[in-house]
Coordinates of C-alpha atoms in Angstrom, one line a residue:
X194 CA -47.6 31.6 -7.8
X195 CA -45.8 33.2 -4.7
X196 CA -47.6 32.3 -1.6
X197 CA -47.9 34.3 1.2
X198 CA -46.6 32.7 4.4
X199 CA -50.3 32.2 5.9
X200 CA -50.8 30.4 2.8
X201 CA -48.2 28.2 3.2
X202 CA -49.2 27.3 6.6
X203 CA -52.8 26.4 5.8
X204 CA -51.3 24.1 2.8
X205 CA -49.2 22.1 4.9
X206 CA -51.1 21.8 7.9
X207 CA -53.8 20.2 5.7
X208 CA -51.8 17.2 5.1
X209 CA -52.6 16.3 8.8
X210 CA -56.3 16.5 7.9
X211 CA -55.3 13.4 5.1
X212 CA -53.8 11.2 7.3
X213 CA -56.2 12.3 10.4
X214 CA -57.5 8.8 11.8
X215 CA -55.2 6.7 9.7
X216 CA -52.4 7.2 12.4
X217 CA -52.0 8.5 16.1
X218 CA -51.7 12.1 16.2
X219 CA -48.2 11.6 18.4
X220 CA -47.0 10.2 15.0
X221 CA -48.4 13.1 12.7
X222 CA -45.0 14.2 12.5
X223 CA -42.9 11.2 12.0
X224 CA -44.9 10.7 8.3
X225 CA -45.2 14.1 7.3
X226 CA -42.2 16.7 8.5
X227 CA -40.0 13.7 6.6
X228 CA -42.6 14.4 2.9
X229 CA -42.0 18.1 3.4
X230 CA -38.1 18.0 4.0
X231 CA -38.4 15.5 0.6
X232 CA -40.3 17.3 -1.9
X233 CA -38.4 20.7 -0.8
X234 CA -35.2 19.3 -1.7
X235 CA -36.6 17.2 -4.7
X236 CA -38.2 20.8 -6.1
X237 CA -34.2 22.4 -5.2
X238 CA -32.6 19.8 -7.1
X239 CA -34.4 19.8 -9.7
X240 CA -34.0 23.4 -10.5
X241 CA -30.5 23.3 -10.3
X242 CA -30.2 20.2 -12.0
X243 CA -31.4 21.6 -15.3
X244 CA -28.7 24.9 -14.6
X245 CA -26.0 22.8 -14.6
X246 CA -27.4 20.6 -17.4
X247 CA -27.3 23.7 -19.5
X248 CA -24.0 24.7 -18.6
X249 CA -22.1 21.7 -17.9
X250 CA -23.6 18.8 -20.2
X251 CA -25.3 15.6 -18.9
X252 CA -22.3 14.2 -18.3
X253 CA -21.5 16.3 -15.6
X254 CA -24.8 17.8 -14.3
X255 CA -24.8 15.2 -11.9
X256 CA -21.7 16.0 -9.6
X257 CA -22.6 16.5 -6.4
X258 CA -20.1 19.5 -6.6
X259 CA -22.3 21.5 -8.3
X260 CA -25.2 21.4 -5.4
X261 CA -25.3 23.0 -2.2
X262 CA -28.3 20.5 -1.2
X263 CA -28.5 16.5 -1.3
X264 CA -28.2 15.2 -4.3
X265 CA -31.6 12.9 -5.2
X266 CA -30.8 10.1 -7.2
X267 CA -32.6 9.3 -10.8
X268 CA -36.1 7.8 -10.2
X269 CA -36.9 9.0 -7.3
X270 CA -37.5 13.0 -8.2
X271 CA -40.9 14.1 -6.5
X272 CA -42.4 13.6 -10.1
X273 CA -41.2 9.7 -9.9
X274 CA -43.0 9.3 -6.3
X275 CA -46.0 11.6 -7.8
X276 CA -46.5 9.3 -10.9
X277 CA -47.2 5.7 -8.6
X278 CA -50.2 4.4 -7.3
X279 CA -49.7 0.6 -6.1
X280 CA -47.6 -0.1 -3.7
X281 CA -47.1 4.0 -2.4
X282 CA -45.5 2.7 0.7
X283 CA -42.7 0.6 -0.6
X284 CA -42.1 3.0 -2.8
X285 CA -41.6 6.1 0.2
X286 CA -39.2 3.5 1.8
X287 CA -37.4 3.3 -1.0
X288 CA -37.1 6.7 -2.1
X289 CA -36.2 7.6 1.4
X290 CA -33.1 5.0 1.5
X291 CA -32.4 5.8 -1.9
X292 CA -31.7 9.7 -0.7
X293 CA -29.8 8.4 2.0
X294 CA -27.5 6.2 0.1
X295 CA -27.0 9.1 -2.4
X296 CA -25.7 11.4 0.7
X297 CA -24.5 9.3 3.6
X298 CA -24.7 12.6 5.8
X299 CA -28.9 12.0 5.8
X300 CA -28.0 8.8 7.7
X301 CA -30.7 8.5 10.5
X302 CA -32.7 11.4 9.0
X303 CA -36.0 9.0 7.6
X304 CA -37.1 6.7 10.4
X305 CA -40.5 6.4 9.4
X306 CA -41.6 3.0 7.8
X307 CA -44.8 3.8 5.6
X308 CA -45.5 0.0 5.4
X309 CA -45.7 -0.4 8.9
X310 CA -48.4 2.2 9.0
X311 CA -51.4 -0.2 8.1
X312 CA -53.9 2.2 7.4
X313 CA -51.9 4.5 5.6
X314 CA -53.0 2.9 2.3
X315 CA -51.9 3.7 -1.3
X316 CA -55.1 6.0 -1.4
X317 CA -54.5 8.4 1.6
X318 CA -50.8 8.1 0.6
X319 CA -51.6 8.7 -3.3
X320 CA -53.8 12.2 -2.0
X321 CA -50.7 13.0 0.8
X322 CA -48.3 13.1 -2.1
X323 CA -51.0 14.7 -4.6
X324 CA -51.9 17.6 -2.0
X325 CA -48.0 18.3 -2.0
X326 CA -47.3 18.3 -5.4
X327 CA -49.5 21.5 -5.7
X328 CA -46.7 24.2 -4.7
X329 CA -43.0 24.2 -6.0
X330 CA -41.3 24.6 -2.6
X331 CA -37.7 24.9 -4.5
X332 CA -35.9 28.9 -3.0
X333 CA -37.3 30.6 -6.0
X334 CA -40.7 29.6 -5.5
X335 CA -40.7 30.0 -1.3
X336 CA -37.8 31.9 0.0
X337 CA -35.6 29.3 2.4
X338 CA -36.9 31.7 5.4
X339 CA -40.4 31.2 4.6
X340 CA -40.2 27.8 4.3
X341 CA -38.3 27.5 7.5
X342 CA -40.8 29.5 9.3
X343 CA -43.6 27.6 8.0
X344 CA -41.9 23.7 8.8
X345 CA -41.5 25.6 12.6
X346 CA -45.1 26.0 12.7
X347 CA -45.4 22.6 11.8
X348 CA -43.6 21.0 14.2
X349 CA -45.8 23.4 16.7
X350 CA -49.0 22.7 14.9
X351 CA -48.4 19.0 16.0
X352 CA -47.0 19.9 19.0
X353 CA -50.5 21.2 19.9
X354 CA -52.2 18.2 18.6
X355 CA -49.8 15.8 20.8
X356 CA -50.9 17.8 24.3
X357 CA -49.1 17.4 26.8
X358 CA -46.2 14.4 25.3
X359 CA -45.7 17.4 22.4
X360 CA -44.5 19.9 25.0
X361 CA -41.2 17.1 25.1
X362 CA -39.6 18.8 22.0
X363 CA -41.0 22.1 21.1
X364 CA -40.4 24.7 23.9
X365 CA -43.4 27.9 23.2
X366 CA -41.9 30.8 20.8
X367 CA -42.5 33.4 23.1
X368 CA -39.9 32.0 25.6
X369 CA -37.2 30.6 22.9
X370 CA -37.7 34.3 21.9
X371 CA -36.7 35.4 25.6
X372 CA -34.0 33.2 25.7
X373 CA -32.3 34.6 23.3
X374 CA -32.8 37.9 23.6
X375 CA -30.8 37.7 26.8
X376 CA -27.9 36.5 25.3
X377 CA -27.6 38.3 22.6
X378 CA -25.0 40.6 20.9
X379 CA -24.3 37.9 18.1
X380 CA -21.4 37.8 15.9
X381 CA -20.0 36.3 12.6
X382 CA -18.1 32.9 13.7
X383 CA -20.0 32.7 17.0
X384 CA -20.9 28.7 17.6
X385 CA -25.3 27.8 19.3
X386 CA -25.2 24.7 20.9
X387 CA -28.5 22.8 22.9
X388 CA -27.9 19.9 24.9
X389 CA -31.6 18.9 24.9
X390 CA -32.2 20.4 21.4
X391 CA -35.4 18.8 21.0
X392 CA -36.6 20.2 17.3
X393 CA -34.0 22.7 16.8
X394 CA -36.5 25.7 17.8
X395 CA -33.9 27.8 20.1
X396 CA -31.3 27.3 17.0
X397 CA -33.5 28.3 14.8
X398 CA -34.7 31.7 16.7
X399 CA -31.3 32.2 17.2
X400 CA -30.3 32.4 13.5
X401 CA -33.9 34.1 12.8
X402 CA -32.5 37.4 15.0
X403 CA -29.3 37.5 13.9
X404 CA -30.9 38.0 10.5
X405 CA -33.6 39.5 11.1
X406 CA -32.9 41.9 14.2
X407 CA -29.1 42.3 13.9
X408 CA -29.3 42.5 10.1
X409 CA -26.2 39.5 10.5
X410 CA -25.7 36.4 8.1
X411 CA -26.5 32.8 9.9
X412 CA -24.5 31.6 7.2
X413 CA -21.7 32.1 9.0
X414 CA -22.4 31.0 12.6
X415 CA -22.3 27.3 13.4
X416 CA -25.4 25.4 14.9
X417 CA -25.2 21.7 16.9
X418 CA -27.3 20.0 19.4
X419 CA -28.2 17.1 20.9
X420 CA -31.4 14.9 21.7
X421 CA -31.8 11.7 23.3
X422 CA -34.7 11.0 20.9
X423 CA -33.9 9.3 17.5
X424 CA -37.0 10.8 15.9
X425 CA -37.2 14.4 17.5
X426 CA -33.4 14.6 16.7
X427 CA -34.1 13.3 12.8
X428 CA -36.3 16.5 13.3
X429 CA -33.7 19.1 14.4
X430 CA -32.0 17.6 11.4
X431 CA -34.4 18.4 9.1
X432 CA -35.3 21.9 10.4
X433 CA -31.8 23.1 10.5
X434 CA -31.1 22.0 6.9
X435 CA -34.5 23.7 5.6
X436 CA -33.4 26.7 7.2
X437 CA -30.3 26.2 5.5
X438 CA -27.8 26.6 8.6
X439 CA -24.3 24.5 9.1
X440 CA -24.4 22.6 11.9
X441 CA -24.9 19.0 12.8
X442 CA -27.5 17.2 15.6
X443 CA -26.2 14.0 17.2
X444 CA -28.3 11.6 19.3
X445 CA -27.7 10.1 22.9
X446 CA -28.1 11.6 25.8
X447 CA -26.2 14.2 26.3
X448 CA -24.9 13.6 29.8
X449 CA -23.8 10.2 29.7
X450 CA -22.7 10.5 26.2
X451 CA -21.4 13.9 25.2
X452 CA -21.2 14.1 21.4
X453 CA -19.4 17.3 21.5
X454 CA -16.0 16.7 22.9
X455 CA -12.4 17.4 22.6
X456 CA -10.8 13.7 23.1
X457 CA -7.6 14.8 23.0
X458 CA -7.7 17.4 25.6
X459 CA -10.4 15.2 27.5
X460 CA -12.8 17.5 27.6
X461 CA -16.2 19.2 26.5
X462 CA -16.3 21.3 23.2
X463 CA -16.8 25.5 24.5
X464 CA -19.3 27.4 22.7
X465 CA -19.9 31.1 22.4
X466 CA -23.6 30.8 23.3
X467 CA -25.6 28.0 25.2
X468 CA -29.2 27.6 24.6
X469 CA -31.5 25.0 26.4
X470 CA -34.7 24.1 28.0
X471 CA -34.1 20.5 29.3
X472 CA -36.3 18.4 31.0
X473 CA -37.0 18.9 34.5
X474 CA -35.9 16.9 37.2
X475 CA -35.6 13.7 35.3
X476 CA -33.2 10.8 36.2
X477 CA -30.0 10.8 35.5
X478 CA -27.5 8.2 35.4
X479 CA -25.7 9.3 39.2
X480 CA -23.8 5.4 39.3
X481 CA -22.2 5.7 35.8
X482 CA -20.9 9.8 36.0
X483 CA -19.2 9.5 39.7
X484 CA -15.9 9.4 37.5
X485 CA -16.7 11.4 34.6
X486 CA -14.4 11.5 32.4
X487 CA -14.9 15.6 31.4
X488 CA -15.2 16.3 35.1
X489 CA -18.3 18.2 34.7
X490 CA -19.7 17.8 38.1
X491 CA -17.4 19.2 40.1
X492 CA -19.0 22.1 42.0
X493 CA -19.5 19.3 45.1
X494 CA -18.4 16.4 46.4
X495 CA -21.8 14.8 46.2
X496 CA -23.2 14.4 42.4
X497 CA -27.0 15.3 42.9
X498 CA -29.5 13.0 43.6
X499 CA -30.3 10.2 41.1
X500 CA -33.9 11.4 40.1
X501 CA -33.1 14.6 40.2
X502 CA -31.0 15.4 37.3
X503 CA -31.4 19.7 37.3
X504 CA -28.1 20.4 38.0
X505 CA -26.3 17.9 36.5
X506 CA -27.7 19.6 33.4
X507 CA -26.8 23.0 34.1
X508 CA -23.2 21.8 35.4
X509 CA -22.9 20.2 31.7
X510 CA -24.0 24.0 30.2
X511 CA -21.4 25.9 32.3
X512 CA -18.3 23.3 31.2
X513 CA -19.9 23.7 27.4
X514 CA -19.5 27.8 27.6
X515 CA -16.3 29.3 26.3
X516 CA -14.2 31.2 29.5
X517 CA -11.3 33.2 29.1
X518 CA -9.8 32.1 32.5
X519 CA -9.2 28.7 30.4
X520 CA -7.7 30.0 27.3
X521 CA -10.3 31.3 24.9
X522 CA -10.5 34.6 23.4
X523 CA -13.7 35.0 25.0
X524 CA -16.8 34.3 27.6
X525 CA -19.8 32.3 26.9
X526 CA -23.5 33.4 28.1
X527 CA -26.1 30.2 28.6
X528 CA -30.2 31.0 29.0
X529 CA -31.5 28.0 30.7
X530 CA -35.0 27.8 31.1
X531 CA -34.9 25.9 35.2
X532 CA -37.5 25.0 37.4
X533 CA -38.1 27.3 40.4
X534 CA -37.1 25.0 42.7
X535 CA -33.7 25.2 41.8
X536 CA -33.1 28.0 43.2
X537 CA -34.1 27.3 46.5
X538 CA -34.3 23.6 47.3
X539 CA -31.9 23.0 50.5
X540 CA -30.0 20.3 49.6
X541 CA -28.8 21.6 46.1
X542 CA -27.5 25.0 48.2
X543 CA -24.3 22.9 47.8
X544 CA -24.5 23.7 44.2
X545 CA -25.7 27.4 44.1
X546 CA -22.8 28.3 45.9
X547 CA -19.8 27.6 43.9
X548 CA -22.0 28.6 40.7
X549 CA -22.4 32.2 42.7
X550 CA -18.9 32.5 43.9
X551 CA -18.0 32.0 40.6
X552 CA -19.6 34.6 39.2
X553 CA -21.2 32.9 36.6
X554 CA -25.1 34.1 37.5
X555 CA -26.1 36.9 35.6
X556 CA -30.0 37.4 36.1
X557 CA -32.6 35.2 37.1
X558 CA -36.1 35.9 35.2
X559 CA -38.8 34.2 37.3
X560 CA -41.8 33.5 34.6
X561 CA -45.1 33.1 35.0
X562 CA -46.9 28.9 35.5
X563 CA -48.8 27.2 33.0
X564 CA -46.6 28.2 30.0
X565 CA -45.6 24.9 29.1
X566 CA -47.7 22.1 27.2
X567 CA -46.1 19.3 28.9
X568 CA -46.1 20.5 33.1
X569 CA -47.5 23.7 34.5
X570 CA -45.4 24.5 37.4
X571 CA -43.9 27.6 37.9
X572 CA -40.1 28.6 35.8
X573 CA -37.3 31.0 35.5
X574 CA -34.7 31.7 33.3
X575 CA -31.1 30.9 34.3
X576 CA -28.7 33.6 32.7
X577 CA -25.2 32.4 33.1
X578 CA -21.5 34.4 31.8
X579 CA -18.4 33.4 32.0
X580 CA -17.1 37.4 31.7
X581 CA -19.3 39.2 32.6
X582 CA -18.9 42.8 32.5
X583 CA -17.3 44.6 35.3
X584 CA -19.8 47.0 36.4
X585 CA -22.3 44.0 37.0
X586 CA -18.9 41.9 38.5
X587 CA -20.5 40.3 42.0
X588 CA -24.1 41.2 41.1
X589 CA -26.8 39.1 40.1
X590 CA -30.3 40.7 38.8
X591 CA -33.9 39.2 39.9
X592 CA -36.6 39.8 37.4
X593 CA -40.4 39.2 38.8
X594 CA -42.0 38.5 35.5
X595 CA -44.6 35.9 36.8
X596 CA -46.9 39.1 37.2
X597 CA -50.4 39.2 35.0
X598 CA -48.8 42.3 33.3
X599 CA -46.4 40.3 31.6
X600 CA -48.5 37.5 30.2
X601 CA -52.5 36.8 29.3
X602 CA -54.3 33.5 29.7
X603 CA -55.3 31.6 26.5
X604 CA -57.8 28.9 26.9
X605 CA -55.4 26.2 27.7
X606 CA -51.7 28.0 28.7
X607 CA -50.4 31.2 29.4
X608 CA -48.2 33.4 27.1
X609 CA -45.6 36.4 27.8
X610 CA -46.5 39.4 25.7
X611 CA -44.5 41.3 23.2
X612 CA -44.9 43.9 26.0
X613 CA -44.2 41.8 28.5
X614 CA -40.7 40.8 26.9
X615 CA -39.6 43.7 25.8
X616 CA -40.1 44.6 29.8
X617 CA -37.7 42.3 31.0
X618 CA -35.1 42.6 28.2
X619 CA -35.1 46.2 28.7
X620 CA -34.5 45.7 32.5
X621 CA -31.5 43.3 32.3
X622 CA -30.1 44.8 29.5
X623 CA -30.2 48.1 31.5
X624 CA -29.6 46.4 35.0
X625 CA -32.5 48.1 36.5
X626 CA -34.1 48.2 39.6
X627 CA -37.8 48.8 39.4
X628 CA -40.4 48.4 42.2
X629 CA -41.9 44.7 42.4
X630 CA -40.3 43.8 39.1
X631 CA -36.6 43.7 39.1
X632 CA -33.5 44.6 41.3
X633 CA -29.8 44.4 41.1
X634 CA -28.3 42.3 44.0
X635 CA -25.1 42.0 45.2
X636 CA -23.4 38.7 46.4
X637 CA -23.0 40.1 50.3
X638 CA -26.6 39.7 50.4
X639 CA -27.0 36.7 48.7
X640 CA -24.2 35.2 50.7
X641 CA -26.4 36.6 54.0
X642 CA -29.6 34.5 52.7
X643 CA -27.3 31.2 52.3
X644 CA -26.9 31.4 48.7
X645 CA -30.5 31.0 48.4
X646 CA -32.2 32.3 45.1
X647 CA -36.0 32.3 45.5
X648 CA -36.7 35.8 43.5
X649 CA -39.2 36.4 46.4
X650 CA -36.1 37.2 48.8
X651 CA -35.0 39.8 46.8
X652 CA -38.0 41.2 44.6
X653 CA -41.2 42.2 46.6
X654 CA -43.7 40.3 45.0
X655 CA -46.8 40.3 46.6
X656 CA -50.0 41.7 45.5
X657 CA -49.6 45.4 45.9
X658 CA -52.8 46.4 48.5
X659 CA -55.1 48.7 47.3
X660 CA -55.1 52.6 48.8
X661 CA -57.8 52.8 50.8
X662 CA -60.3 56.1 50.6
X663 CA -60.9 56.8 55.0
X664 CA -63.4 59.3 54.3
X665 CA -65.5 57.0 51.6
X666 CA -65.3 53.9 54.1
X667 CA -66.1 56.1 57.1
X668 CA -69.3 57.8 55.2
X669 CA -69.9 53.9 53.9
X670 CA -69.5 53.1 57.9
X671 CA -72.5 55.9 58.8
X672 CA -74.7 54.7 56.4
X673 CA -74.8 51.6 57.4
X674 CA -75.4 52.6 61.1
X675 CA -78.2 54.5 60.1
X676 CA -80.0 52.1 58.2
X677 CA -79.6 49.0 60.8

C-alpha cells in the first residue's frame, strides 16, 4: 500500500509515543532517527538483493558493486531484528556495529547504546521494532523524496518536543526556505557547504529546489557540512543519505578545526554556495586562532572578542566562497542567518568595513523576533557575493521584513508567510525600492553613517501614523463641549 505523505508522518511520529517516558525527550532522536535510517536501508537492500540474486547467482548477489546503498550483512536484515524478543537491546548494538563494519563509511553514524537506556526494555523495544515493521520503506514502496521529507519532519517533530535545546540543530523551514531562495540560480556541479550544519536542513532545502523549483538533478551537485556535535552530525549523515545526495558531514568545530581544506595550498576548500545559521555570539577559541593557519581572520588586526564569536564565523563563510579575483571560474553567494547586532555594534565597525569595501554585501533582510525555538531576539539575513553583478556593483539592499505583514504569530513563535517571502525575494531579486520595506543603498552613504548597518538607517521603519479626519475630530471636539 502507497502511503500518502501525511500518512507517513503520523506512522513515524508514533514511535515517539512508544518510547514516551522510557527516555528524555532530548534523546527521542538519538533512538529513533537511527531505527528509521536502519529499516529503510534494510527494506532497499533487500529488494535489490533478490534482483541481483536472479540475475547474478548467490555467488555473486552479495558484491557490494551491485548496490548503490550500504550493504547489510546476513542476520541482521530488518526481518532478523523483527524475529527477537530477549535481549532486543544487545541485539540493536549489534546490528548497528555489524552495518558499520560491513561499510566503514557509516563509521560514527549509530551512537546510540540501547543497553544503556534502562527503561528501554525488550517490551517497548519489541513494539518500536513491531510498529516499524508495518510499511516497506524500500524506493518502490515510498519514493526517496517522500521519505526524505518525512525523516525532516522528524527531526522537527522532536525538535519541538526538545523546546528551546531543539532550536540548536534544526533552524524553522520557512527561513532555510529564504535562505535559499536568495542565493539561488543553481546549477549542475555547483558544491552547498554549512559550517554549523546542524541536521542537514539548509542542504536538504537546497537540493529540494533545485528539483523541485528549478526542475535540476541534486544528483549531480555535491553536499558537505560540518557540526561540532557527534550526535546531530550522525544526523546530517543520515538525512543526506535518505535523501540520497553525495556529500559527506565531518565533526569538530569548524573554526578551530576546518575539515574542508586544501593542505597543500594551505588553505580553505571554495564553494559555489554557502549556507548557514550558526550559533550566536558563542565563544570562540580567540588564544588558539591568532596564527591561523588559513588566514581567515584577516579583515583587522584585532581577532574579535573571545565570547563573541559572530564574525569569526562569517570571516570563515567569506574565505569558504569561491572568487574569481583568486582563480576560480566563478563567485560564491553565502545567506547567513546573523544577529542584529552585527550590524551595528561599535566595536565590530572594524569588521563591517573591509567586508563593505570589499564588496562582498549584497542585501541585508532584517526578520522579524521570536522566530527561533532556542533565543527570540531579533535577526537578519547576511547576503554575501564574491561577483556580484555590475549594476548592483557598490550597492547594498536593506529589506524591513520584521513588519506584521510578513509574518503571523503562532502560539509559541512567529512565522514568515508564503506571502511574506515571496515579498522579499521578489524585492532583492528585482533590487527594488519600496516605501518602509526595502531600498537600494549605495556605499557613499553607508561610508557617511561609518559603515554602520542597522536597516533602521536606511529603511523608514516606524509605525506609519494614521491620517487623521480634521473635520470628524473637530465635530467630535464640539460635541464634547456641548455635553460638559
Amino acid at each position: 500500500m502507497t502511503l500518502s505523505l501525511e500518512e507517513l508522518d503520523s506512522h513515524l511520529f508514533k514511535c515517539a509515543d512508544i518510547i514516551r517516558d522510557a527516555v528524555d525527550p532530548t534523546d527521542y532522536k538519538e533512538y529513533i532517527l537511527p531505527l528509521v535510517y536502519y529499516k529503510s536501508i534494510s527494506d532497499e537492500f533487500e529488494k535489490q538483493y533478490q534482483q541481483n540474486l536472479e540475475e547474478y547467482g548467490e555467488d555473486f548477489a552479495r558484491r557490494e558493486n551491485l548496490y548503490d546503498i550500504p550493504v547489510v550483512p546476513e542476520g541482521y536484515l530488518w526481518d532478523d531484528l523483527r524475529s527477537v524478543s530477549d535481549n532486543v537491546d544487545k541485539e540493536l548494538n549489534e546490528a548497528f556495529d555489524a552495518l558499520t563494519d560491513e561499510n566503514p563509511e557509516l563509521q560514527g553514524l549509530f551512537r546510540a547504546d540501547y543497553i544503556d537506556a534502562d527503561a528501554l526494555d525488550d517490551d517497548r523495544l519489541g513494539k518500536l521494532v513491531e510498529h516499524l515493521s508495518k510499511h516497506d520503506l524500500d524506493r518502490d514502496s515510498i519514493p526517496p523524496d517522500m521519505l526524505g521529507e518525512a525523516y525532516m519532519d522528524l527531526v522537527r517533530h522532536f525538535a519541538e518536543e526538545e523546546g528551546k535545546s531543539g532550536g540548536q540543530f534544526f533552524t524553522p523551514p520557512h527561513i532555510v526556505n529564504l535562505c535559499v531562495r536568495l542565493v539561488d540560480e543553481f546549477e549542475d556541479g555547483h558544491t552547498f557547504h554549512d559550517p554549523t550544519v546542524g541536521s542537514g536542513g539548509m542542504l536538504i532545502e537546497a537540493a529540494r529546489y533545485y528539483r523541485e523549483e528549478q526542475g535540476g538533478d541534486p544528483s549531480k551537485m555535491t553536499f558537505t557540512g560540518q557540526e561540532i556535535n557527534p550526535d546531530i552530525a550522525a544526523i546530517a549523515k543520515m538525512n543526506l543519505s535518505i535523501h540520497g545526495l553525495n556529500g559527506t558531514i565531518e565533526r569538530e568545530d569548524s573554526l578551530s578545526s576546518p575539515a574542508f581544506t586544501n593542505e597543500d595550498d594551505n588553505e580553505l576548500k571554495r564553494f559555489d554556495r554557502v549556507l548557514a545559521n550558526f550559533p550566536f555570539s558563542v565563544d570562540w577559541d580567540k588564544d588558539g586562532l591568532q596564527d591561523d593557519p588559513y588566514g581567515r581572520f584577516h579583515w583587522a588586526e584585532k581577532l574579535p572578542r573571545a565570547d563573541r564569536g559572530d564574525y569569526s564565523f562569517i570571516m570563515h563563510m567569506a574565505e569558504q566562497l569561491k572568487d574569481p579575483d583568486r582563480g576560480d571560474d566563478s563567485g560564491g553567494k553565502a545567506a547567513i542567518v546573523i544577529p542584529h547586532g552585527v550590524l551595528f555594534r561599535k566595536h565590530e565597525s572594524k569588521y563591517r568595513e573591509p567586508m563593505l569595501e570589499d564588496d562582498l554585501v549584497e542585501a541585508i533582510v532584517g526578520l522579524p523576533e521570536n522566530l527561533f525555538q532556542n533565543n527570540s531576539i531579533p535577526s537578519a539575513i547576511l547576503v554575501l557575493n564574491t561577483d556580484k553583478a555590475d549594476e548592483r556593483a557598490h550597492e547594498v539592499q536593506f529589506i524591513h521584513a520584521a513588519d506584521e505583514a510578513f509574518y503571523r504569530e503562532l502560539s509559541n513563535q512567529n512565522e514568515l508567510t508564503d506571502e511574506g517571502l515571496d515579498h522579499i525575494v521578489e524585492n532583492f531579486r528585482n533590487w527594488t525600492t519600496e516605501e518602509r520595506v526595502s531600498r537600494t543603498v549605495s556605499m557613499d552613504e553607508i561610508r557617511e553613517n561609518d559603515h554602520n548597518l542597522n536597516i533602521a538607517l536606511y529603511v523608514d521603519t516606524t509605525e506609519p501614523e494614521e491620517d487623521i479626519d480634521v473635520q470628524e475630530e473637530l465635530g467630535k471636539l464640539r460635541e464634547l463641549f456641548v455635553f460638559s
